[in-house]
CSV table of C-alpha atoms and ligand atoms in Angstrom, one decimal:
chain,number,residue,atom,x,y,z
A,2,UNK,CA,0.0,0.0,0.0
A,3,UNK,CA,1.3,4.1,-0.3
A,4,UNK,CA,1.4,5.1,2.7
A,5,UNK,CA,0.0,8.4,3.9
A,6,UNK,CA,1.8,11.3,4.9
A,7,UNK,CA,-1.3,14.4,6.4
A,8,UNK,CA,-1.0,17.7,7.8
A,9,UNK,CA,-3.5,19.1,9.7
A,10,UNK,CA,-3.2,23.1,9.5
A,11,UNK,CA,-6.0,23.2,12.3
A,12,UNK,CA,-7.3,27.0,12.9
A,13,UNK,CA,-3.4,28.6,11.2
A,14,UNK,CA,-2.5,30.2,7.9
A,15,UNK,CA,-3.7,32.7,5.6
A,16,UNK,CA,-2.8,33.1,1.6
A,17,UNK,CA,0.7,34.6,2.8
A,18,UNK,CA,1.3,31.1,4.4
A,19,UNK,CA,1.4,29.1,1.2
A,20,UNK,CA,4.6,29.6,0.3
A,21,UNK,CA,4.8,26.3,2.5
A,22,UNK,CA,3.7,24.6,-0.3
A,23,UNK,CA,6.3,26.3,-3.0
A,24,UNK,CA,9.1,24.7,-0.5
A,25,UNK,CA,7.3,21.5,-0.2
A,26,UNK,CA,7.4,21.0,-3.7
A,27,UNK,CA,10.8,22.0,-4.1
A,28,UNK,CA,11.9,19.5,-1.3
A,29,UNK,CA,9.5,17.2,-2.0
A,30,UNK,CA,8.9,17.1,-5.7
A,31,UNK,CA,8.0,13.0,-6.2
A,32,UNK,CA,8.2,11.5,-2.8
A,33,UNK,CA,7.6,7.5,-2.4
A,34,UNK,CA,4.7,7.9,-0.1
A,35,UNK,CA,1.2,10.0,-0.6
A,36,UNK,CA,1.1,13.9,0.4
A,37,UNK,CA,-1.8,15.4,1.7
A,38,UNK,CA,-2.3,18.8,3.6
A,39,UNK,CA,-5.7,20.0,5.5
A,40,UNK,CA,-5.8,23.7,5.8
A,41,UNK,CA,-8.5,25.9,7.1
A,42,UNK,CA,-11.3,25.7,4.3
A,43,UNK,CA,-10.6,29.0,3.8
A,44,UNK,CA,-7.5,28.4,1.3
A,45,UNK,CA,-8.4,24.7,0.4
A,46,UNK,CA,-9.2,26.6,-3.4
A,47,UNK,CA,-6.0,28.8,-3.1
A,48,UNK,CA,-3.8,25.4,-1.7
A,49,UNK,CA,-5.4,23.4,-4.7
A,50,UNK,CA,-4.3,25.8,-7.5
A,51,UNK,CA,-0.8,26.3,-6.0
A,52,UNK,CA,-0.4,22.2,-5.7
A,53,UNK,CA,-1.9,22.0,-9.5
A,54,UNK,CA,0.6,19.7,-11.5
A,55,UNK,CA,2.0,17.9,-8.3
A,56,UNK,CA,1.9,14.9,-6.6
A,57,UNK,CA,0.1,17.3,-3.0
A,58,UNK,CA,-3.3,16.6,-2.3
A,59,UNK,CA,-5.3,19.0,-0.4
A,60,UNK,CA,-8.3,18.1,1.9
A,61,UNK,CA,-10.5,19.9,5.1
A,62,UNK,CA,-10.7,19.3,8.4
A,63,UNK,CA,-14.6,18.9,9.2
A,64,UNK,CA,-17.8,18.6,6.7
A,65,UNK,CA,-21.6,18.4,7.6
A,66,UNK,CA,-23.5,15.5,7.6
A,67,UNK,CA,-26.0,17.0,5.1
A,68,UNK,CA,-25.1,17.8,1.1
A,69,UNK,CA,-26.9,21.2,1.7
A,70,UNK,CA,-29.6,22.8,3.4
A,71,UNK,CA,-30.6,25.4,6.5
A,72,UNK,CA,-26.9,25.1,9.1
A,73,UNK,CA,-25.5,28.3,8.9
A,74,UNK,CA,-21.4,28.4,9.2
A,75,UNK,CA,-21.3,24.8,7.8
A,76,UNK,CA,-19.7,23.4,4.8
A,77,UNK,CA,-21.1,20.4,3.3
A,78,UNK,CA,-18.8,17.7,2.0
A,79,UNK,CA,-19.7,18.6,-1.7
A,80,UNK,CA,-18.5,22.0,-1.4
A,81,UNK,CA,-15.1,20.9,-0.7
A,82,UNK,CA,-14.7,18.5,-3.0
A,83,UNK,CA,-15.6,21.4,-5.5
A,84,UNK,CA,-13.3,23.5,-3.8
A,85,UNK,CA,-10.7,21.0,-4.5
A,86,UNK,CA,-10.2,18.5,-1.6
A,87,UNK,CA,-9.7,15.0,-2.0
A,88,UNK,CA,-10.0,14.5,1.2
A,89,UNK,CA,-11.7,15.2,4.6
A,90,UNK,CA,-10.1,14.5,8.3
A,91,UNK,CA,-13.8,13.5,11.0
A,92,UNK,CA,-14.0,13.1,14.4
A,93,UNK,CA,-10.8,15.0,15.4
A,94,UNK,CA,-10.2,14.8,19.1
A,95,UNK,CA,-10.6,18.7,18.9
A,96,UNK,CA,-13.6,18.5,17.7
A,97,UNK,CA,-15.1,15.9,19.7
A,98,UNK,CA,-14.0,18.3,22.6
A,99,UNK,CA,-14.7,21.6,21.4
A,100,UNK,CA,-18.1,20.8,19.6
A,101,UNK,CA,-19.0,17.1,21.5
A,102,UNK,CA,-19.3,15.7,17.7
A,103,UNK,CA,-20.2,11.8,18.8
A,104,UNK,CA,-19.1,8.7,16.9
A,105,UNK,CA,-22.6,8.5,15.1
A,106,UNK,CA,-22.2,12.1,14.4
A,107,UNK,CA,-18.8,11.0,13.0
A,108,UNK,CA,-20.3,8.5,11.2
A,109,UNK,CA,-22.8,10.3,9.8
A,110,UNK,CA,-20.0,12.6,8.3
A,111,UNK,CA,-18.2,10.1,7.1
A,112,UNK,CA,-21.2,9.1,5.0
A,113,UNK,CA,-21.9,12.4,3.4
A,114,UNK,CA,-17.6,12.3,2.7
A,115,UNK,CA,-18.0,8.9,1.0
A,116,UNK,CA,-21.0,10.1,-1.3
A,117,UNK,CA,-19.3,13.3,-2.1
A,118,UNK,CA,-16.4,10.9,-3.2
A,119,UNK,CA,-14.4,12.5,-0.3
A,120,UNK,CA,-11.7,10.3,1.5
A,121,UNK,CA,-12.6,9.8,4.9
A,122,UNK,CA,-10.1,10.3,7.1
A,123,UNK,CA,-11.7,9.1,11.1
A,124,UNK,CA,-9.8,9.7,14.2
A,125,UNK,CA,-10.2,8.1,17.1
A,126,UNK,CA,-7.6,8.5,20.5
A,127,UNK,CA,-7.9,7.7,24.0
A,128,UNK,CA,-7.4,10.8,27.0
A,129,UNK,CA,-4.7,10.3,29.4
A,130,UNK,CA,-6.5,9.3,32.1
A,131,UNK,CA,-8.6,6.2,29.6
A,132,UNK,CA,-4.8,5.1,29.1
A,133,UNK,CA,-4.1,5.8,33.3
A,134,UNK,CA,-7.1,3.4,34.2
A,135,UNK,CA,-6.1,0.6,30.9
A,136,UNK,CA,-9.1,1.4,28.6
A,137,UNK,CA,-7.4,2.5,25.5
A,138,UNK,CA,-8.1,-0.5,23.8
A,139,UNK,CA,-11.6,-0.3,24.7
A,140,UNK,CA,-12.1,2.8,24.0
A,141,UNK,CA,-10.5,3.1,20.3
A,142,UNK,CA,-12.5,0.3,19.7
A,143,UNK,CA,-15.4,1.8,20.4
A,144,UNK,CA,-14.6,4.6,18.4
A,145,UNK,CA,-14.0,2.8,15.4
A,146,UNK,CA,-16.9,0.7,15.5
A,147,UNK,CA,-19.3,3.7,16.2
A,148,UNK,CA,-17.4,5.8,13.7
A,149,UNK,CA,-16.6,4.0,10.5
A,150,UNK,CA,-19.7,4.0,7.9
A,151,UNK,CA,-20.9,1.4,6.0
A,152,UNK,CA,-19.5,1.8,2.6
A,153,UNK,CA,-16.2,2.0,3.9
A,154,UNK,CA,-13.2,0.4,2.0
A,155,UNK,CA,-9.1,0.6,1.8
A,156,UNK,CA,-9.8,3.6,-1.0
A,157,UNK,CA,-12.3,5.9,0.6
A,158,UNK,CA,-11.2,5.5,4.7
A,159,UNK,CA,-8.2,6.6,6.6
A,160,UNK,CA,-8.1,5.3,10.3
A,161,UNK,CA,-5.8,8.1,12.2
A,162,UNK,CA,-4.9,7.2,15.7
A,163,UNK,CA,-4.5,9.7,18.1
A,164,UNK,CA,-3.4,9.5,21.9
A,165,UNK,CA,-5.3,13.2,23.0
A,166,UNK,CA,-2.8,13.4,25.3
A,167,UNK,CA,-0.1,13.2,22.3
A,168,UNK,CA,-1.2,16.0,20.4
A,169,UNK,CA,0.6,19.4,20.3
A,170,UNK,CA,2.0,18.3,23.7
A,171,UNK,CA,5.6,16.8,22.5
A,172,UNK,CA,4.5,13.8,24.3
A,173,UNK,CA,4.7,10.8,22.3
A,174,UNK,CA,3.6,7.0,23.3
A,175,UNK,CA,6.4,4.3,23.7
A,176,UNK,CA,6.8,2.3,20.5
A,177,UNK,CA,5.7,-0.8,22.4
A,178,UNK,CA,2.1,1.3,23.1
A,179,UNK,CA,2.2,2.9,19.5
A,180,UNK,CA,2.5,-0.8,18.0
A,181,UNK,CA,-0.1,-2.4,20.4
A,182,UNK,CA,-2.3,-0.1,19.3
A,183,UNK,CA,-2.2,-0.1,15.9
A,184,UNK,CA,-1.8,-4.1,15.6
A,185,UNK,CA,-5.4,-4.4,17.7
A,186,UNK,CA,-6.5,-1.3,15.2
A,187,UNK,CA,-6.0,-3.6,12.1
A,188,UNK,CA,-7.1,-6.8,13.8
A,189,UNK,CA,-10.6,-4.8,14.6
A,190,UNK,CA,-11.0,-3.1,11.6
A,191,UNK,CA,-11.3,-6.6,9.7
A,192,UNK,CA,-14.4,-7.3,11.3
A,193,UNK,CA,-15.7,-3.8,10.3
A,194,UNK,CA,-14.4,-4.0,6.0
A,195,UNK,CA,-13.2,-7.6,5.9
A,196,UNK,CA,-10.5,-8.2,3.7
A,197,UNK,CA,-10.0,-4.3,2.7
A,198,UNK,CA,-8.4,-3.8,6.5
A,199,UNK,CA,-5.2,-5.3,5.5
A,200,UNK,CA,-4.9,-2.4,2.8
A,201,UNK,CA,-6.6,0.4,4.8
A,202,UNK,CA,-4.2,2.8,6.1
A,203,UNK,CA,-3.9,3.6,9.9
A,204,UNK,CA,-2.0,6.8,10.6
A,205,UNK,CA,-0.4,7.6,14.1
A,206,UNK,CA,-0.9,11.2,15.2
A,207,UNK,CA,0.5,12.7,18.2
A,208,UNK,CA,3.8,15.0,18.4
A,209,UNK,CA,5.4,13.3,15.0
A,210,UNK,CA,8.6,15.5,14.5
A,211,UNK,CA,11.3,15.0,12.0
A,212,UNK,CA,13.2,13.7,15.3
A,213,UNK,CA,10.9,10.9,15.9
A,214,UNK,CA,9.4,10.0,12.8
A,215,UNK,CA,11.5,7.5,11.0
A,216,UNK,CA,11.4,5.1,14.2
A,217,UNK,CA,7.6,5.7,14.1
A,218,UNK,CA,7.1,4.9,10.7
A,219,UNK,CA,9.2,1.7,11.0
A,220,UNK,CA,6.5,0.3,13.3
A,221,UNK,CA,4.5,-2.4,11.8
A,222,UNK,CA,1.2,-1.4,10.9
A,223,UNK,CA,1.6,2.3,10.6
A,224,UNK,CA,0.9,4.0,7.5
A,225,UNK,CA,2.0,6.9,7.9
A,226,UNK,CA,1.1,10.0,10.4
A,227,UNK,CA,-1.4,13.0,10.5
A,228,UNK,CA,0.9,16.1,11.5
A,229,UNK,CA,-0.5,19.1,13.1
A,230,UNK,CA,1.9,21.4,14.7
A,231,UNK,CA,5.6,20.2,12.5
A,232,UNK,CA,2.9,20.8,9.2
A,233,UNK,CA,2.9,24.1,9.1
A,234,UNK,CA,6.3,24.5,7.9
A,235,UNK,CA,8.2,22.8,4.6
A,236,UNK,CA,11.3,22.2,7.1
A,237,UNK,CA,9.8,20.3,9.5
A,238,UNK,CA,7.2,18.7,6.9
A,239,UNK,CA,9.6,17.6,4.3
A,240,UNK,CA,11.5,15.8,6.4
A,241,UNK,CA,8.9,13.7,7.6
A,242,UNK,CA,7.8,12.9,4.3
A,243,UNK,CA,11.1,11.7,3.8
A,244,UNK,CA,11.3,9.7,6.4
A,245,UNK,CA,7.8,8.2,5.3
A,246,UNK,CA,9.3,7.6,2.0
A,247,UNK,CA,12.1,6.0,3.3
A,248,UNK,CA,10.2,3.6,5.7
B,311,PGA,P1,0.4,17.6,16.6
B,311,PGA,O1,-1.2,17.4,16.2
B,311,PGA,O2,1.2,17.0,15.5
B,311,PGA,O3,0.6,19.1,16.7
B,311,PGA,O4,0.6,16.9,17.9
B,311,PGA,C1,-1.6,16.2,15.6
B,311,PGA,C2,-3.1,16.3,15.2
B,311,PGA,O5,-3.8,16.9,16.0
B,311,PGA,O6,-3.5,15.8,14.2
């Protein structure tokens, strides 16, 4: 399979900021994995034409459940595939905090993602205190289960797994945890798309660096990493594409 390597921009960057992408490109012009970047839906059109002719694909961070309709400040999944994603990240841990977006909610998303021809791209993590008490497993599993819609296969879903705790915190699992994880991740995800799980990607998110992300990558079962904070920036993003490439 290509792996997957996703940078989530999160609520940063304005027109003036994609000159990222010019550097990118010119560090990055043909790398051996899949590149993908999630701004603010603001610039996905602005991203799109300055990544026309390469090998970046741009996506958004959150879509509506609906393809149109009365929900004022939304953007339905539709839109940003016409806006030029490829590609849509659901179920962030920020926005299951910040907005209480549930797994059917999730799911739900997901849906309208897959009929706009959108890549789904679910995230699912456990809290600190879930992994204090031993409940990761149970709790990513539930996530997955509740969040993955029917209709799902290897092409249209991304599983990205994030320890809350891990993100924009520096603080990364042990490999031992990030492997445990991600081997019970494929494992469950058979019993959700069958065959199709062995060629679904699962990306690890938390605190991936250029410093940590070759060991990372060499895990088995990770397929590359959503990036939030070391996205924002061609130096620290091109070298973890290289690393993916590499791995
Ligand atoms: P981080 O964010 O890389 O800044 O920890 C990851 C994410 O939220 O996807």
């Amino acid at each position: 399979m290509r792996k997957l390597a996703a940078g989530n921009w999160k609520m940063n960057g304005t027109r003036a900021g994609l000159d990222m992408v010019t550097a990118l490109l010119a560090a990055q012009p043909n790398p051996g994995c899949d590149m993908l970047l999630c701004p603010p839906a603001t610039l996905i059109s602005a991203m799109t034409a300055a990544a026309r002719g390469s090998r970046l694909m741009v996506g958004a961070q959150d879509c509506h459940a609906k393809p149109s309709g009365a929900h004022t400040g939304d953007l339905a999944a539709p839109m940003l595939a016409d806006a030029g994603a490829t590609h849509v990240i659901l179920g962030h841990s920020e926005r299951r905090a910040d907005h209480g977006e549930t797994d059917d909610q999730v799911c739900a998303k997901a849906e309208a993602a897959l009929a706009a021809g959108l890549v789904a791209i679910v995230c699912l993590g456990e809290t600190e205190d879930q992994r204090d008490v031993g409940q990761t497993l149970d709790v990513i599993a539930a996530q997955l289960d509740g969040s993955v819609p029917a209709g799902a296969t290897a092409a249209n879903l991304v599983i990205a797994c994030e320890p809350v705790w891990a993100i924009g915190t520096g603080r990364t699992p042990t490999l031992a945890q990030i492997a445990e994880v991600h081997g019970f991740l494929r494992a469950r995800l058979a019993t959700l798309v069958g065959v199709a799980a062995a060629e679904t990607r699962l990306l690890y998110g938390g605190s991936v660096k250029p410093g940590n992300a070759a060991e990372i990558f060499a895990l088995p079962h990770v397929d590359g990493a959503l990036v939030g904070g070391a996205s924002l920036k061609a130096e620290d993003f091109a070298p973890i594409v290289a690393a993916l490439s590499a791995a």
